[in-house]
XYZ file of C-alpha atoms in Angstrom:
458
model
C 22.813 -19.508 -11.702
C 19.938 -21.781 -12.631
C 22.157 -24.896 -12.316
C 23.493 -23.768 -8.960
C 19.946 -23.209 -7.576
C 18.918 -26.637 -8.941
C 21.937 -28.262 -7.264
C 21.100 -26.674 -3.974
C 17.474 -27.849 -4.242
C 18.682 -31.407 -4.950
C 20.965 -31.143 -1.881
C 17.980 -30.274 0.253
C 15.966 -33.128 -1.238
C 18.796 -35.673 -0.820
C 19.426 -34.560 2.752
C 15.752 -35.140 3.596
C 15.793 -38.589 2.035
C 19.079 -39.484 3.761
C 17.489 -38.942 7.192
C 15.030 -41.749 6.385
C 17.313 -44.151 4.538
C 20.458 -43.882 6.556
C 19.855 -45.274 9.973
C 23.296 -44.302 11.376
C 22.860 -40.731 10.007
C 26.461 -40.597 8.759
C 25.608 -39.693 5.195
C 23.111 -37.086 6.260
C 25.643 -35.432 8.662
C 28.188 -35.271 5.814
C 25.660 -33.825 3.434
C 24.437 -31.356 6.068
C 27.998 -30.068 6.730
C 28.435 -29.596 3.020
C 25.085 -27.829 2.674
C 25.767 -25.551 5.638
C 29.121 -24.637 4.108
C 27.307 -23.593 0.847
C 24.359 -21.901 2.704
C 26.184 -20.196 5.524
C 24.276 -16.994 6.272
C 27.444 -15.322 7.533
C 28.930 -15.681 4.080
C 28.406 -12.232 2.388
C 28.233 -13.868 -1.070
C 25.208 -16.042 -0.153
C 21.585 -15.051 -0.578
C 20.760 -15.841 3.121
C 23.251 -13.209 4.199
C 21.540 -10.672 1.884
C 18.072 -11.647 3.236
C 19.259 -11.258 6.802
C 20.340 -7.669 6.079
C 17.012 -6.882 4.422
C 15.143 -7.995 7.585
C 17.492 -6.023 9.807
C 17.016 -2.976 7.471
C 13.223 -3.305 7.698
C 13.459 -3.238 11.515
C 15.586 -0.073 11.700
C 13.435 1.539 8.972
C 10.308 0.881 11.028
C 11.943 2.659 13.933
C 12.808 5.636 11.741
C 9.245 6.018 10.550
C 7.919 6.481 13.992
C 6.991 10.095 14.523
C 8.851 10.538 17.713
C 9.769 14.188 18.420
C 12.018 13.265 21.327
C 13.922 10.875 19.170
C 14.472 13.384 16.425
C 15.870 15.941 18.837
C 18.301 13.270 20.180
C 19.840 12.655 16.781
C 21.691 15.990 16.609
C 25.088 14.532 17.356
C 25.076 11.504 15.018
C 22.956 13.285 12.505
C 25.208 16.193 11.530
C 24.296 17.388 7.988
C 27.708 16.660 6.237
C 28.036 13.260 7.925
C 24.518 12.212 6.693
C 25.105 13.410 3.175
C 28.424 11.705 3.091
C 26.931 8.391 4.238
C 24.084 8.758 1.695
C 26.570 9.247 -1.206
C 28.551 6.166 -0.099
C 25.286 4.152 -0.357
C 24.389 5.641 -3.685
C 27.826 4.828 -5.027
C 27.595 1.208 -3.801
C 24.147 0.859 -5.475
C 25.582 2.293 -8.720
C 28.399 -0.288 -8.591
C 25.904 -3.088 -7.734
C 27.656 -3.629 -4.455
C 24.417 -4.313 -2.546
C 26.020 -5.711 0.577
C 27.925 -2.651 1.198
C 24.837 -0.576 0.467
C 22.752 -2.556 2.968
C 25.350 -2.350 5.694
C 25.577 1.422 5.342
C 21.770 1.795 5.221
C 21.421 -0.094 8.400
C 23.749 2.392 10.059
C 22.149 5.428 8.371
C 18.447 4.829 9.227
C 18.926 5.308 13.013
C 20.566 8.722 12.396
C 17.635 10.319 10.442
C 14.006 11.175 11.220
C 10.953 12.464 9.366
C 10.580 14.934 12.233
C 14.240 16.137 12.381
C 15.866 19.055 10.703
C 15.716 19.532 6.894
C 18.851 17.475 6.202
C 17.685 14.533 8.346
C 14.343 14.544 6.705
C 15.561 14.695 3.100
C 18.113 12.008 3.728
C 15.501 9.801 5.235
C 13.447 9.981 2.018
C 16.503 9.408 -0.168
C 17.505 6.438 1.913
C 14.081 4.963 1.426
C 14.361 5.487 -2.287
C 17.735 3.691 -2.381
C 16.385 0.852 -0.318
C 13.604 0.396 -2.879
C 16.133 0.447 -5.762
C 18.095 -2.273 -3.926
C 14.946 -4.412 -3.439
C 13.740 -4.029 -7.105
C 10.030 -4.622 -7.962
C 10.560 -8.460 -7.708
C 10.901 -8.208 -3.873
C 7.868 -8.754 -1.755
C 8.842 -5.728 0.331
C 9.216 -3.378 -2.668
C 5.613 -2.261 -2.697
C 5.656 -1.598 1.041
C 8.633 0.752 0.664
C 7.276 2.373 -2.505
C 3.687 2.598 -1.141
C 1.817 5.430 -2.906
C -0.126 7.916 -0.890
C -3.880 7.901 -1.569
C -5.448 10.272 -4.058
C -6.858 12.289 -1.168
C -3.464 12.439 0.568
C -1.807 13.633 -2.612
C -4.345 16.361 -3.207
C -4.081 17.626 0.368
C -0.243 17.656 0.219
C -0.328 19.519 -3.169
C -2.866 22.040 -1.830
C -0.715 22.606 1.307
C 2.430 23.175 -0.656
C 0.536 25.537 -3.088
C -0.756 27.551 -0.130
C 2.318 27.837 2.052
C 5.171 28.033 -0.522
C 5.641 30.391 -3.484
C 6.921 27.443 -5.546
C 3.943 26.632 -7.747
C 2.495 30.177 -7.611
C 5.667 31.613 -8.997
C 5.486 29.234 -12.042
C 1.767 29.689 -12.558
C 1.579 33.503 -12.205
C 4.704 34.070 -14.398
C 3.191 31.704 -17.044
C -0.201 33.384 -16.877
C 1.316 36.832 -17.286
C 3.143 35.860 -20.391
C -0.037 34.164 -21.804
C -2.051 37.318 -21.147
C 0.439 39.511 -22.943
C 0.490 37.099 -26.002
C -3.287 37.166 -26.018
C -3.491 40.955 -25.851
C -0.870 41.192 -28.744
C -3.050 38.957 -30.900
C -6.036 41.202 -30.407
C -4.359 43.569 -32.768
C -4.827 40.966 -35.610
C -8.298 40.010 -34.507
C -8.342 36.882 -32.399
C -12.031 37.312 -31.598
C -11.100 37.635 -27.993
C -10.731 33.846 -27.922
C -8.010 32.045 -26.112
C -7.304 28.337 -26.260
C -4.878 26.975 -23.657
C -3.476 23.462 -23.952
C -2.117 22.310 -20.612
C -0.078 19.066 -20.606
C -0.360 18.828 -16.809
C -3.528 20.278 -15.555
C -2.843 19.205 -11.872
C -6.099 20.058 -10.261
C -6.432 23.232 -12.271
C -4.920 25.578 -9.665
C -3.155 27.660 -12.256
C -6.203 28.882 -14.218
C -8.429 30.862 -11.819
C -6.022 33.750 -11.829
C -5.987 33.651 -15.662
C -9.775 33.759 -15.688
C -9.663 36.768 -13.363
C -7.182 38.605 -15.506
C -9.117 37.850 -18.719
C -12.394 39.234 -17.263
C -10.966 42.481 -15.998
C -11.573 44.297 -19.258
C -15.297 43.920 -18.828
C -15.633 42.811 -22.474
C -16.832 39.358 -23.470
C -13.970 36.859 -23.743
C -13.744 33.147 -24.484
C -11.364 30.725 -22.768
C -11.056 27.117 -23.878
C -8.895 24.870 -21.845
C -7.645 21.464 -23.035
C -6.086 19.824 -19.984
C -4.220 16.483 -19.694
C -4.429 14.583 -16.429
C -3.478 11.253 -14.817
C -6.954 9.981 -14.245
C -10.593 10.493 -15.270
C -11.553 11.225 -11.664
C -8.878 13.941 -11.440
C -10.083 15.527 -14.647
C -13.713 15.467 -13.591
C -12.904 17.158 -10.272
C -10.793 19.733 -12.080
C -13.585 20.503 -14.527
C -16.096 20.975 -11.737
C -13.768 23.206 -9.808
C -12.923 25.404 -12.782
C -16.503 25.644 -14.162
C -17.706 26.675 -10.757
C -15.081 29.400 -10.555
C -15.769 30.647 -14.042
C -19.471 31.260 -13.236
C -18.350 34.162 -11.127
C -17.474 36.189 -14.237
C -20.441 37.166 -16.337
C -18.337 38.194 -19.350
C -16.241 34.954 -19.456
C -17.280 32.042 -21.638
C -15.415 28.949 -20.316
C -15.042 25.505 -21.918
C -12.983 22.607 -20.540
C -11.950 19.416 -22.246
C -10.123 16.898 -20.146
C -7.933 14.203 -21.730
C -5.776 11.400 -20.303
C -2.069 11.907 -20.812
C -1.900 8.586 -22.649
C -4.065 10.118 -25.425
C -1.663 13.073 -26.058
C -0.519 11.602 -29.407
C -4.047 11.699 -30.790
C -5.000 15.241 -29.802
C -3.993 18.211 -31.396
C -3.809 17.959 -35.136
C -5.223 21.340 -35.980
C -6.926 24.403 -34.529
C -10.589 23.921 -33.972
C -11.152 27.623 -34.505
C -9.232 29.831 -36.877
C -9.067 33.152 -35.199
C -8.068 32.316 -31.656
C -4.851 32.652 -29.669
C -3.348 29.258 -28.905
C -1.087 29.007 -25.816
C 0.674 25.769 -24.872
C 1.566 25.083 -21.202
C 4.367 22.629 -20.585
C 4.666 22.625 -16.720
C 6.294 19.822 -14.688
C 5.438 17.094 -17.190
C 7.759 15.736 -19.832
C 10.422 13.301 -18.737
C 11.887 11.130 -21.488
C 13.329 12.158 -24.868
C 10.924 10.341 -27.148
C 7.870 11.623 -25.299
C 9.249 15.168 -25.410
C 10.197 14.987 -29.137
C 6.838 13.698 -30.223
C 4.918 16.275 -28.076
C 6.994 19.192 -29.346
C 6.408 18.076 -32.945
C 2.621 18.115 -32.332
C 2.791 21.434 -30.542
C 4.767 23.049 -33.374
C 2.234 21.888 -35.971
C -0.357 24.049 -34.056
C 1.687 27.221 -34.616
C 0.851 28.478 -31.116
C 1.278 32.129 -30.278
C 3.260 31.134 -27.162
C 4.653 28.014 -25.508
C 5.285 28.270 -21.789
C 7.966 25.904 -20.521
C 8.511 25.372 -16.760
C 11.581 23.312 -15.984
C 11.919 21.737 -12.535
C 15.651 22.020 -11.815
C 15.741 18.882 -9.688
C 14.614 16.698 -12.733
C 17.723 16.126 -14.754
C 16.327 14.236 -17.701
C 19.071 12.066 -19.108
C 22.148 11.418 -17.052
C 23.815 8.405 -15.448
C 22.528 7.330 -12.052
C 25.075 9.089 -9.761
C 24.798 12.378 -11.636
C 21.019 12.352 -11.455
C 21.173 11.329 -7.812
C 23.449 14.225 -6.865
C 21.450 16.770 -8.860
C 18.152 15.510 -7.297
C 19.727 15.588 -3.794
C 20.738 19.229 -4.143
C 17.428 20.205 -5.405
C 15.273 18.421 -2.829
C 17.598 19.503 -0.007
C 16.866 23.110 -1.036
C 13.056 22.336 -1.186
C 13.038 20.761 2.259
C 15.140 23.611 3.597
C 12.728 26.220 2.143
C 9.857 24.568 3.833
C 11.354 25.385 7.238
C 10.822 29.040 6.198
C 7.075 28.235 5.618
C 6.228 25.849 8.334
C 7.378 24.819 11.820
C 9.602 21.754 12.059
C 6.916 19.782 13.984
C 4.096 20.816 11.636
C 1.922 17.892 10.568
C 1.144 19.868 7.278
C 4.925 19.970 6.565
C 5.057 16.244 7.187
C 2.213 15.646 4.751
C 3.894 17.695 2.036
C 7.181 15.905 2.405
C 5.680 12.428 2.710
C 2.917 12.540 0.091
C 4.253 14.982 -2.437
C 8.043 15.589 -2.361
C 8.817 12.101 -1.015
C 6.681 10.572 -3.760
C 8.704 12.593 -6.325
C 12.027 11.464 -4.888
C 11.084 7.819 -5.073
C 9.833 8.149 -8.598
C 12.938 9.913 -9.681
C 15.445 7.564 -8.075
C 13.676 4.465 -9.297
C 12.837 5.716 -12.745
C 13.480 3.317 -15.672
C 14.953 6.141 -17.716
C 17.786 7.099 -15.392
C 20.531 5.919 -17.784
C 19.100 7.228 -20.982
C 21.488 8.930 -23.362
C 21.964 12.650 -22.861
C 20.009 14.622 -25.357
C 21.075 18.082 -24.287
C 19.382 20.952 -22.490
C 15.815 22.096 -22.743
C 16.995 25.123 -24.766
C 18.612 22.828 -27.309
C 15.605 20.643 -27.406
C 13.213 23.517 -28.066
C 15.490 24.995 -30.763
C 15.864 21.654 -32.548
C 12.113 21.448 -32.845
C 11.620 24.854 -34.317
C 11.092 27.168 -31.388
C 12.828 30.412 -30.418
C 13.022 32.043 -27.102
C 10.883 35.125 -26.232
C 11.910 37.758 -23.850
C 9.727 37.946 -20.776
C 8.373 41.398 -19.901
C 9.220 43.550 -17.005
C 5.717 42.900 -15.673
C 6.631 39.199 -15.183
C 9.704 40.256 -13.141
C 7.747 42.782 -11.084
C 5.020 40.267 -10.375
C 7.575 37.685 -9.229
C 9.179 40.128 -6.866
C 5.772 41.169 -5.450
C 4.777 37.531 -4.942
C 7.893 36.677 -2.980
C 7.542 39.771 -0.820
C 4.023 38.931 0.054
C 4.161 35.141 0.334
C 7.541 34.480 2.127
C 9.139 35.244 5.437
C 12.707 35.111 4.096
C 12.966 37.083 0.775
C 15.917 38.350 -1.166
C 15.623 41.379 -3.447
C 16.155 40.500 -7.156
C 19.822 40.015 -7.898
C 21.517 40.449 -11.226
C 21.999 37.358 -13.374
C 24.680 35.105 -11.805
C 24.897 37.075 -8.585
C 25.266 35.054 -5.456
C 23.146 35.446 -2.352
C 22.780 33.861 1.056
C 19.244 34.832 1.641
C 15.921 32.844 1.198
C 13.716 32.910 -1.814
C 14.844 34.959 -4.754
C 13.732 35.615 -8.404
C 16.305 36.293 -11.122
C 16.469 36.558 -14.902
C 18.396 34.176 -17.127
C 19.286 33.766 -20.769
C 19.249 37.507 -21.465
C 15.712 37.984 -20.065
C 14.189 35.068 -21.875
C 13.749 33.055 -18.656
C 12.809 33.809 -15.047
C 13.866 31.559 -12.164
C 12.934 30.948 -8.644
C 15.792 30.122 -6.216
C 16.279 29.260 -2.600
C 19.484 30.698 -1.352
C 22.149 29.831 -3.978
C 20.091 26.983 -5.572
C 17.701 27.305 -8.459
C 14.447 25.507 -7.981
C 12.565 26.114 -11.192
C 12.738 28.202 -14.464
C 9.979 29.658 -16.601
C 10.650 30.444 -20.198
C 8.493 31.508 -23.170
C 8.907 30.265 -26.805
C 7.409 30.844 -30.229
C 7.527 29.106 -33.532
C 10.345 30.361 -35.818
């Protein structure tokens, strides 16, 4: 490839020199015909053809990004759900086979049929199309950063806050986890834990999970200590989280609260031993670990602490270690359910829904499709992973199930009563037990969105 590029450069140089040295222009015309034959932009095997398709794709993408409500309504015929999904899978298959010309051709046809303001299928396909476009470009392209542009910190926070408020998704995970932690804490009181709880949260994410735990701990009226070690993405995020939680904790006169914020990159250094002997230690693994080595090292550190309980929340749309097409399909099913469930929470033309999908879900899609760990060797399920590292599953109490049922009744418009394990339903949100009561899942229609499970050292 290097020699071919050098030869082409020499042809360009020779052609320029020939224009000066050959007064009749005969040599230059011959060389020009030869060069045009090599560099013909209509030749699919040539780089110029590829670049032309990229520019065309950027044009149709720009049209797609325009928030035109009239345009989105006019896409109904060409944008039928099955047709869009089929087109998207053809593109993903081409990308997987490294047939980029085919992928580009099909993307050019797909973009005009989707919209960020359309129905849920059009919207999720638009975000997956963008993710595939970025994967085609690769980070070396000058257009890669434009397609992969990250929302600002403020935009991410507002999108997360909106999703937390309008959907039961995060609240289901947080309330179920907190209930299990409270029960472990109360059980340890029988062996004298000094009414002290130490929670280690590997993804503190603005701290939205912990106000409800503080409230539950303070209800007894007795003095109680809560120490929270939280891992975050940046110092700014950790400082804001600390300020938010400390302010909330001041509302409970019997609660002694302490927060320690650490960057995720420092997780290997942390937890070597308990700082206090008689305290309940709870570990929170929510929406965090992604690759096998990171998971293995973290679980070894966690096991050395001998915590009373480990809460694991597994996002179903985040298959850890499969080939590209398998991961792509799993992710597409998951995010299609998430986008569809938002229609139950917000109107189609809602700017708040647009913010959630662009700055939170869309960001997750791009990160997942363009992850460097997509083709990592399969290391098994979460259950196998936990058991290999010395953990055994704990049965979640009936209170967790009742709380989940109440949450969905109160917070959703489209709710299905709790089915038995494995039972099918065509309704909206639903909660159901799995693994003989050792896990509790949130589903949308027939698709599982996330699963909460509790573990202990064995």
